[in-house]
């Protein structure tokens, strides 16, 4: 007697581009909204997922994530849930500009926050990010069991939990993260077990070239603004 497989897919989506002309590392600060291009990215992904069997949509409480998730929830006639576990990683440098030759790194008083890249010493430990993100993934899997869910979050938490699932070390070079704006990192569950991880970029043609995963830094455009 055959048994029906209990397959659920949870898509972790990074939000779209943010309006941030001053190049601030915005982190968890309120008041940072999607740019016009970012709204186009959100709409593109909503179109990409329109035919999928999405039954649950949730987002980080930050504006940029909420605004990215809204058209996806609307396309499926769903209420948008807010899950605080999807929030951006905490960072001691939020609210400042951040770069090697300018901003926060010019001040010796900030150097003490850079002594341990393995934890990391400048913000929320990678392990804590993984714990909360795994909780959000499991909750979404239960809410959409047998269907699909979309969770809108931020680059570092998404990359941290993907690295954990794929059994990579958590400390890494930020320039090597495969988590472009408006990308989907998709976790497929068979029952309660993750059996595969996929990655797609439905809005790739809208993403500035220097922000694509693995792109070489461009002078004046390589600062980390928050994700």
PDB file of C-alpha atoms in Angstrom:
ATOM      1  CA  UNK A   1       0.000   0.000   0.000  1.00  0.00           C
ATOM      2  CA  UNK A   2       1.604   3.275  -1.107  1.00  0.00           C
ATOM      3  CA  UNK A   3       1.871   6.255   1.176  1.00  0.00           C
ATOM      4  CA  UNK A   4       1.495   9.873   0.116  1.00  0.00           C
ATOM      5  CA  UNK A   5       4.723  11.813   0.727  1.00  0.00           C
ATOM      6  CA  UNK A   6       4.363  14.873   2.931  1.00  0.00           C
ATOM      7  CA  UNK A   7       6.361  17.414   0.881  1.00  0.00           C
ATOM      8  CA  UNK A   8       6.519  21.057   1.966  1.00  0.00           C
ATOM      9  CA  UNK A   9       8.629  23.869   0.499  1.00  0.00           C
ATOM     10  CA  UNK A  10       9.611  26.938   2.516  1.00  0.00           C
ATOM     11  CA  UNK A  11      11.102  29.782   0.492  1.00  0.00           C
ATOM     12  CA  UNK A  12      13.343  32.190   2.386  1.00  0.00           C
ATOM     13  CA  UNK A  13      13.324  35.417   0.394  1.00  0.00           C
ATOM     14  CA  UNK A  14      15.668  38.342   0.813  1.00  0.00           C
ATOM     15  CA  UNK A  15      13.890  41.696   0.573  1.00  0.00           C
ATOM     16  CA  UNK A  16      14.271  44.040  -2.394  1.00  0.00           C
ATOM     17  CA  UNK A  17      16.519  47.086  -2.768  1.00  0.00           C
ATOM     18  CA  UNK A  18      16.211  49.733  -0.047  1.00  0.00           C
ATOM     19  CA  UNK A  19      16.209  53.513  -0.489  1.00  0.00           C
ATOM     20  CA  UNK A  20      19.433  54.427   1.325  1.00  0.00           C
ATOM     21  CA  UNK A  21      21.225  57.306  -0.458  1.00  0.00           C
ATOM     22  CA  UNK A  22      23.534  58.014   2.498  1.00  0.00           C
ATOM     23  CA  UNK A  23      24.961  54.496   2.601  1.00  0.00           C
ATOM     24  CA  UNK A  24      24.029  53.819   6.227  1.00  0.00           C
ATOM     25  CA  UNK A  25      24.364  50.361   7.745  1.00  0.00           C
ATOM     26  CA  UNK A  26      20.701  50.360   8.724  1.00  0.00           C
ATOM     27  CA  UNK A  27      20.509  46.970  10.457  1.00  0.00           C
ATOM     28  CA  UNK A  28      17.383  46.858  12.611  1.00  0.00           C
ATOM     29  CA  UNK A  29      16.726  50.602  12.471  1.00  0.00           C
ATOM     30  CA  UNK A  30      13.168  51.588  11.520  1.00  0.00           C
ATOM     31  CA  UNK A  31      12.296  53.900   8.653  1.00  0.00           C
ATOM     32  CA  UNK A  32      14.133  52.192   5.793  1.00  0.00           C
ATOM     33  CA  UNK A  33      11.719  51.415   2.963  1.00  0.00           C
ATOM     34  CA  UNK A  34      12.022  49.811  -0.454  1.00  0.00           C
ATOM     35  CA  UNK A  35      13.185  51.983  -3.310  1.00  0.00           C
ATOM     36  CA  UNK A  36      11.170  52.100  -6.524  1.00  0.00           C
ATOM     37  CA  UNK A  37      13.496  49.412  -7.902  1.00  0.00           C
ATOM     38  CA  UNK A  38      12.961  47.381  -4.734  1.00  0.00           C
ATOM     39  CA  UNK A  39       9.184  47.499  -5.261  1.00  0.00           C
ATOM     40  CA  UNK A  40       9.694  46.268  -8.808  1.00  0.00           C
ATOM     41  CA  UNK A  41      11.749  43.377  -7.432  1.00  0.00           C
ATOM     42  CA  UNK A  42       8.975  42.477  -4.972  1.00  0.00           C
ATOM     43  CA  UNK A  43       6.372  42.538  -7.743  1.00  0.00           C
ATOM     44  CA  UNK A  44       8.572  40.393  -9.978  1.00  0.00           C
ATOM     45  CA  UNK A  45       8.902  37.687  -7.333  1.00  0.00           C
ATOM     46  CA  UNK A  46       5.164  37.843  -6.621  1.00  0.00           C
ATOM     47  CA  UNK A  47       4.578  37.162 -10.317  1.00  0.00           C
ATOM     48  CA  UNK A  48       7.130  34.343 -10.247  1.00  0.00           C
ATOM     49  CA  UNK A  49       5.333  32.663  -7.327  1.00  0.00           C
ATOM     50  CA  UNK A  50       1.772  33.395  -8.466  1.00  0.00           C
ATOM     51  CA  UNK A  51       1.185  29.887  -9.815  1.00  0.00           C
ATOM     52  CA  UNK A  52       2.804  28.148  -6.845  1.00  0.00           C
ATOM     53  CA  UNK A  53       0.841  26.485  -4.055  1.00  0.00           C
ATOM     54  CA  UNK A  54       1.665  29.134  -1.440  1.00  0.00           C
ATOM     55  CA  UNK A  55      -0.560  28.967   1.653  1.00  0.00           C
ATOM     56  CA  UNK A  56       1.494  30.945   4.207  1.00  0.00           C
ATOM     57  CA  UNK A  57       3.466  34.192   3.931  1.00  0.00           C
ATOM     58  CA  UNK A  58       5.377  35.850   6.772  1.00  0.00           C
ATOM     59  CA  UNK A  59       8.006  38.561   7.067  1.00  0.00           C
ATOM     60  CA  UNK A  60      10.474  40.188   9.388  1.00  0.00           C
ATOM     61  CA  UNK A  61       8.915  43.134  11.248  1.00  0.00           C
ATOM     62  CA  UNK A  62      11.204  45.615   9.443  1.00  0.00           C
ATOM     63  CA  UNK A  63       9.557  47.801   6.790  1.00  0.00           C
ATOM     64  CA  UNK A  64      11.649  46.593   3.870  1.00  0.00           C
ATOM     65  CA  UNK A  65      10.680  42.973   4.518  1.00  0.00           C
ATOM     66  CA  UNK A  66       7.007  43.771   5.076  1.00  0.00           C
ATOM     67  CA  UNK A  67       6.867  45.763   1.833  1.00  0.00           C
ATOM     68  CA  UNK A  68       8.556  42.945  -0.086  1.00  0.00           C
ATOM     69  CA  UNK A  69       6.169  40.298   1.253  1.00  0.00           C
ATOM     70  CA  UNK A  70       2.950  42.282   0.732  1.00  0.00           C
ATOM     71  CA  UNK A  71       2.486  41.673  -3.023  1.00  0.00           C
ATOM     72  CA  UNK A  72       3.210  37.959  -2.550  1.00  0.00           C
ATOM     73  CA  UNK A  73       0.559  37.602   0.155  1.00  0.00           C
ATOM     74  CA  UNK A  74      -1.880  39.662  -1.922  1.00  0.00           C
ATOM     75  CA  UNK A  75      -1.349  37.496  -5.008  1.00  0.00           C
ATOM     76  CA  UNK A  76      -2.443  34.433  -3.003  1.00  0.00           C
ATOM     77  CA  UNK A  77      -5.239  36.106  -1.042  1.00  0.00           C
ATOM     78  CA  UNK A  78      -3.415  35.583   2.239  1.00  0.00           C
ATOM     79  CA  UNK A  79      -2.961  37.675   5.341  1.00  0.00           C
ATOM     80  CA  UNK A  80       0.673  38.627   5.913  1.00  0.00           C
ATOM     81  CA  UNK A  81       2.048  37.264   9.177  1.00  0.00           C
ATOM     82  CA  UNK A  82       4.932  38.866  11.068  1.00  0.00           C
ATOM     83  CA  UNK A  83       7.581  36.642  12.623  1.00  0.00           C
ATOM     84  CA  UNK A  84      10.178  38.497  14.722  1.00  0.00           C
ATOM     85  CA  UNK A  85      12.572  35.558  14.341  1.00  0.00           C
ATOM     86  CA  UNK A  86      13.113  36.646  10.725  1.00  0.00           C
ATOM     87  CA  UNK A  87      14.580  40.026  11.717  1.00  0.00           C
ATOM     88  CA  UNK A  88      17.989  41.282  10.569  1.00  0.00           C
ATOM     89  CA  UNK A  89      21.044  40.322  12.626  1.00  0.00           C
ATOM     90  CA  UNK A  90      21.917  42.790  15.365  1.00  0.00           C
ATOM     91  CA  UNK A  91      25.044  44.844  14.589  1.00  0.00           C
ATOM     92  CA  UNK A  92      26.998  47.276  16.758  1.00  0.00           C
ATOM     93  CA  UNK A  93      27.695  49.439  13.699  1.00  0.00           C
ATOM     94  CA  UNK A  94      24.085  50.050  12.683  1.00  0.00           C
ATOM     95  CA  UNK A  95      23.331  53.709  12.068  1.00  0.00           C
ATOM     96  CA  UNK A  96      26.882  54.350  10.839  1.00  0.00           C
ATOM     97  CA  UNK A  97      28.683  54.263   7.529  1.00  0.00           C
ATOM     98  CA  UNK A  98      31.024  51.310   7.340  1.00  0.00           C
ATOM     99  CA  UNK A  99      34.132  50.809   5.241  1.00  0.00           C
ATOM    100  CA  UNK A 100      37.863  50.234   5.458  1.00  0.00           C
ATOM    101  CA  UNK A 101      38.910  53.772   4.546  1.00  0.00           C
ATOM    102  CA  UNK A 102      35.987  55.704   5.948  1.00  0.00           C
ATOM    103  CA  UNK A 103      33.174  55.666   8.468  1.00  0.00           C
ATOM    104  CA  UNK A 104      33.226  53.523  11.593  1.00  0.00           C
ATOM    105  CA  UNK A 105      36.510  51.732  10.897  1.00  0.00           C
ATOM    106  CA  UNK A 106      38.494  54.974  11.057  1.00  0.00           C
ATOM    107  CA  UNK A 107      37.757  55.200  14.773  1.00  0.00           C
ATOM    108  CA  UNK A 108      40.121  53.142  16.978  1.00  0.00           C
ATOM    109  CA  UNK A 109      37.387  52.863  19.602  1.00  0.00           C
ATOM    110  CA  UNK A 110      35.460  50.596  17.242  1.00  0.00           C
ATOM    111  CA  UNK A 111      38.311  48.190  16.585  1.00  0.00           C
ATOM    112  CA  UNK A 112      37.561  46.165  19.708  1.00  0.00           C
ATOM    113  CA  UNK A 113      34.362  44.995  18.031  1.00  0.00           C
ATOM    114  CA  UNK A 114      36.343  43.328  15.230  1.00  0.00           C
ATOM    115  CA  UNK A 115      38.545  40.993  17.255  1.00  0.00           C
ATOM    116  CA  UNK A 116      36.545  37.788  16.718  1.00  0.00           C
ATOM    117  CA  UNK A 117      35.148  37.160  13.220  1.00  0.00           C
ATOM    118  CA  UNK A 118      34.128  33.621  14.197  1.00  0.00           C
ATOM    119  CA  UNK A 119      31.378  34.644  16.645  1.00  0.00           C
ATOM    120  CA  UNK A 120      31.213  37.499  15.352  1.00  0.00           C
ATOM    121  CA  UNK A 121      32.237  40.086  17.948  1.00  0.00           C
ATOM    122  CA  UNK A 122      30.451  42.987  16.204  1.00  0.00           C
ATOM    123  CA  UNK A 123      26.951  41.609  16.435  1.00  0.00           C
ATOM    124  CA  UNK A 124      24.526  38.769  16.997  1.00  0.00           C
ATOM    125  CA  UNK A 125      26.328  35.402  17.152  1.00  0.00           C
ATOM    126  CA  UNK A 126      25.855  33.219  14.082  1.00  0.00           C
ATOM    127  CA  UNK A 127      24.604  30.354  16.241  1.00  0.00           C
ATOM    128  CA  UNK A 128      21.809  32.514  17.682  1.00  0.00           C
ATOM    129  CA  UNK A 129      20.766  33.536  14.171  1.00  0.00           C
ATOM    130  CA  UNK A 130      20.581  29.891  13.138  1.00  0.00           C
ATOM    131  CA  UNK A 131      18.473  28.933  16.160  1.00  0.00           C
ATOM    132  CA  UNK A 132      15.841  31.596  15.564  1.00  0.00           C
ATOM    133  CA  UNK A 133      15.778  31.098  11.789  1.00  0.00           C
ATOM    134  CA  UNK A 134      15.359  27.337  12.166  1.00  0.00           C
ATOM    135  CA  UNK A 135      12.439  28.079  14.472  1.00  0.00           C
ATOM    136  CA  UNK A 136      10.852  30.313  11.840  1.00  0.00           C
ATOM    137  CA  UNK A 137      11.418  27.695   9.125  1.00  0.00           C
ATOM    138  CA  UNK A 138       9.877  24.934  11.213  1.00  0.00           C
ATOM    139  CA  UNK A 139       6.862  27.078  12.098  1.00  0.00           C
ATOM    140  CA  UNK A 140       6.293  27.917   8.425  1.00  0.00           C
ATOM    141  CA  UNK A 141       6.664  24.249   7.471  1.00  0.00           C
ATOM    142  CA  UNK A 142       3.960  23.337   9.984  1.00  0.00           C
ATOM    143  CA  UNK A 143       1.679  26.181   8.856  1.00  0.00           C
ATOM    144  CA  UNK A 144       1.963  25.195   5.178  1.00  0.00           C
ATOM    145  CA  UNK A 145       2.382  21.447   5.523  1.00  0.00           C
ATOM    146  CA  UNK A 146       1.957  19.778   2.156  1.00  0.00           C
ATOM    147  CA  UNK A 147       2.075  23.154   0.385  1.00  0.00           C
ATOM    148  CA  UNK A 148       4.517  26.071   0.143  1.00  0.00           C
ATOM    149  CA  UNK A 149       5.404  29.024   2.374  1.00  0.00           C
ATOM    150  CA  UNK A 150       7.306  32.264   1.775  1.00  0.00           C
ATOM    151  CA  UNK A 151       9.313  33.984   4.514  1.00  0.00           C
ATOM    152  CA  UNK A 152      10.887  37.382   3.808  1.00  0.00           C
ATOM    153  CA  UNK A 153      14.036  38.034   5.790  1.00  0.00           C
ATOM    154  CA  UNK A 154      17.539  39.486   5.428  1.00  0.00           C
ATOM    155  CA  UNK A 155      20.800  38.407   3.842  1.00  0.00           C
ATOM    156  CA  UNK A 156      22.929  37.371   6.822  1.00  0.00           C
ATOM    157  CA  UNK A 157      20.262  35.354   8.699  1.00  0.00           C
ATOM    158  CA  UNK A 158      19.297  33.601   5.453  1.00  0.00           C
ATOM    159  CA  UNK A 159      22.909  32.764   4.610  1.00  0.00           C
ATOM    160  CA  UNK A 160      23.652  31.639   8.174  1.00  0.00           C
ATOM    161  CA  UNK A 161      20.779  29.160   8.306  1.00  0.00           C
ATOM    162  CA  UNK A 162      21.527  27.883   4.799  1.00  0.00           C
ATOM    163  CA  UNK A 163      25.169  27.344   5.769  1.00  0.00           C
ATOM    164  CA  UNK A 164      24.052  25.396   8.827  1.00  0.00           C
ATOM    165  CA  UNK A 165      21.678  23.184   6.855  1.00  0.00           C
ATOM    166  CA  UNK A 166      24.327  22.542   4.199  1.00  0.00           C
ATOM    167  CA  UNK A 167      26.900  21.831   6.923  1.00  0.00           C
ATOM    168  CA  UNK A 168      29.277  24.670   6.150  1.00  0.00           C
ATOM    169  CA  UNK A 169      31.119  26.726   8.740  1.00  0.00           C
ATOM    170  CA  UNK A 170      29.105  29.752   9.857  1.00  0.00           C
ATOM    171  CA  UNK A 171      31.909  32.333   9.683  1.00  0.00           C
ATOM    172  CA  UNK A 172      32.543  33.453   6.115  1.00  0.00           C
ATOM    173  CA  UNK A 173      33.510  36.224   3.695  1.00  0.00           C
ATOM    174  CA  UNK A 174      30.371  38.414   3.275  1.00  0.00           C
ATOM    175  CA  UNK A 175      31.282  38.997  -0.363  1.00  0.00           C
ATOM    176  CA  UNK A 176      30.772  35.289  -1.045  1.00  0.00           C
ATOM    177  CA  UNK A 177      27.187  35.002   0.163  1.00  0.00           C
ATOM    178  CA  UNK A 178      24.856  33.586  -2.472  1.00  0.00           C
ATOM    179  CA  UNK A 179      21.868  35.648  -1.398  1.00  0.00           C
ATOM    180  CA  UNK A 180      21.169  38.432  -3.884  1.00  0.00           C
ATOM    181  CA  UNK A 181      18.400  40.995  -3.401  1.00  0.00           C
ATOM    182  CA  UNK A 182      14.926  39.441  -3.882  1.00  0.00           C
ATOM    183  CA  UNK A 183      16.422  35.944  -4.207  1.00  0.00           C
ATOM    184  CA  UNK A 184      14.740  32.755  -3.015  1.00  0.00           C
ATOM    185  CA  UNK A 185      16.544  30.157  -0.919  1.00  0.00           C
ATOM    186  CA  UNK A 186      14.131  27.232  -0.911  1.00  0.00           C
ATOM    187  CA  UNK A 187      14.082  24.433   1.680  1.00  0.00           C
ATOM    188  CA  UNK A 188      12.210  21.280   0.719  1.00  0.00           C
ATOM    189  CA  UNK A 189      10.913  19.136   3.570  1.00  0.00           C
ATOM    190  CA  UNK A 190       9.896  15.492   3.400  1.00  0.00           C
ATOM    191  CA  UNK A 191       7.781  15.326   6.530  1.00  0.00           C
ATOM    192  CA  UNK A 192       9.828  17.199   9.138  1.00  0.00           C
ATOM    193  CA  UNK A 193      13.209  16.624   7.499  1.00  0.00           C
ATOM    194  CA  UNK A 194      14.929  19.009   5.088  1.00  0.00           C
ATOM    195  CA  UNK A 195      15.927  16.976   2.039  1.00  0.00           C
ATOM    196  CA  UNK A 196      17.176  19.676  -0.321  1.00  0.00           C
ATOM    197  CA  UNK A 197      18.032  23.364  -0.629  1.00  0.00           C
ATOM    198  CA  UNK A 198      17.586  25.334  -3.839  1.00  0.00           C
ATOM    199  CA  UNK A 199      18.431  28.875  -4.884  1.00  0.00           C
ATOM    200  CA  UNK A 200      16.868  31.111  -7.553  1.00  0.00           C
ATOM    201  CA  UNK A 201      16.989  34.784  -8.527  1.00  0.00           C
ATOM    202  CA  UNK A 202      13.641  35.671 -10.164  1.00  0.00           C
ATOM    203  CA  UNK A 203      14.526  39.389 -10.274  1.00  0.00           C
ATOM    204  CA  UNK A 204      18.164  38.977 -11.289  1.00  0.00           C
ATOM    205  CA  UNK A 205      17.882  41.330 -14.271  1.00  0.00           C
ATOM    206  CA  UNK A 206      16.748  44.117 -11.929  1.00  0.00           C
ATOM    207  CA  UNK A 207      19.659  43.753  -9.492  1.00  0.00           C
ATOM    208  CA  UNK A 208      22.590  46.172 -10.023  1.00  0.00           C
ATOM    209  CA  UNK A 209      25.563  44.186 -11.310  1.00  0.00           C
ATOM    210  CA  UNK A 210      27.831  45.067  -8.375  1.00  0.00           C
ATOM    211  CA  UNK A 211      25.280  43.610  -5.931  1.00  0.00           C
ATOM    212  CA  UNK A 212      24.997  40.181  -7.538  1.00  0.00           C
ATOM    213  CA  UNK A 213      26.408  37.232  -5.598  1.00  0.00           C
ATOM    214  CA  UNK A 214      30.165  36.949  -6.109  1.00  0.00           C
ATOM    215  CA  UNK A 215      30.472  40.274  -7.951  1.00  0.00           C
ATOM    216  CA  UNK A 216      33.758  42.124  -7.687  1.00  0.00           C
ATOM    217  CA  UNK A 217      33.657  45.268  -5.508  1.00  0.00           C
ATOM    218  CA  UNK A 218      33.159  48.565  -7.321  1.00  0.00           C
ATOM    219  CA  UNK A 219      34.896  51.624  -5.899  1.00  0.00           C
ATOM    220  CA  UNK A 220      32.394  53.711  -3.971  1.00  0.00           C
ATOM    221  CA  UNK A 221      29.784  50.937  -4.082  1.00  0.00           C
ATOM    222  CA  UNK A 222      31.219  48.215  -1.890  1.00  0.00           C
ATOM    223  CA  UNK A 223      29.985  49.281   1.535  1.00  0.00           C
ATOM    224  CA  UNK A 224      27.712  47.001   3.550  1.00  0.00           C
ATOM    225  CA  UNK A 225      24.515  48.936   4.157  1.00  0.00           C
ATOM    226  CA  UNK A 226      22.515  46.319   5.980  1.00  0.00           C
ATOM    227  CA  UNK A 227      20.482  43.598   4.417  1.00  0.00           C
TER     228      UNK A 227
END
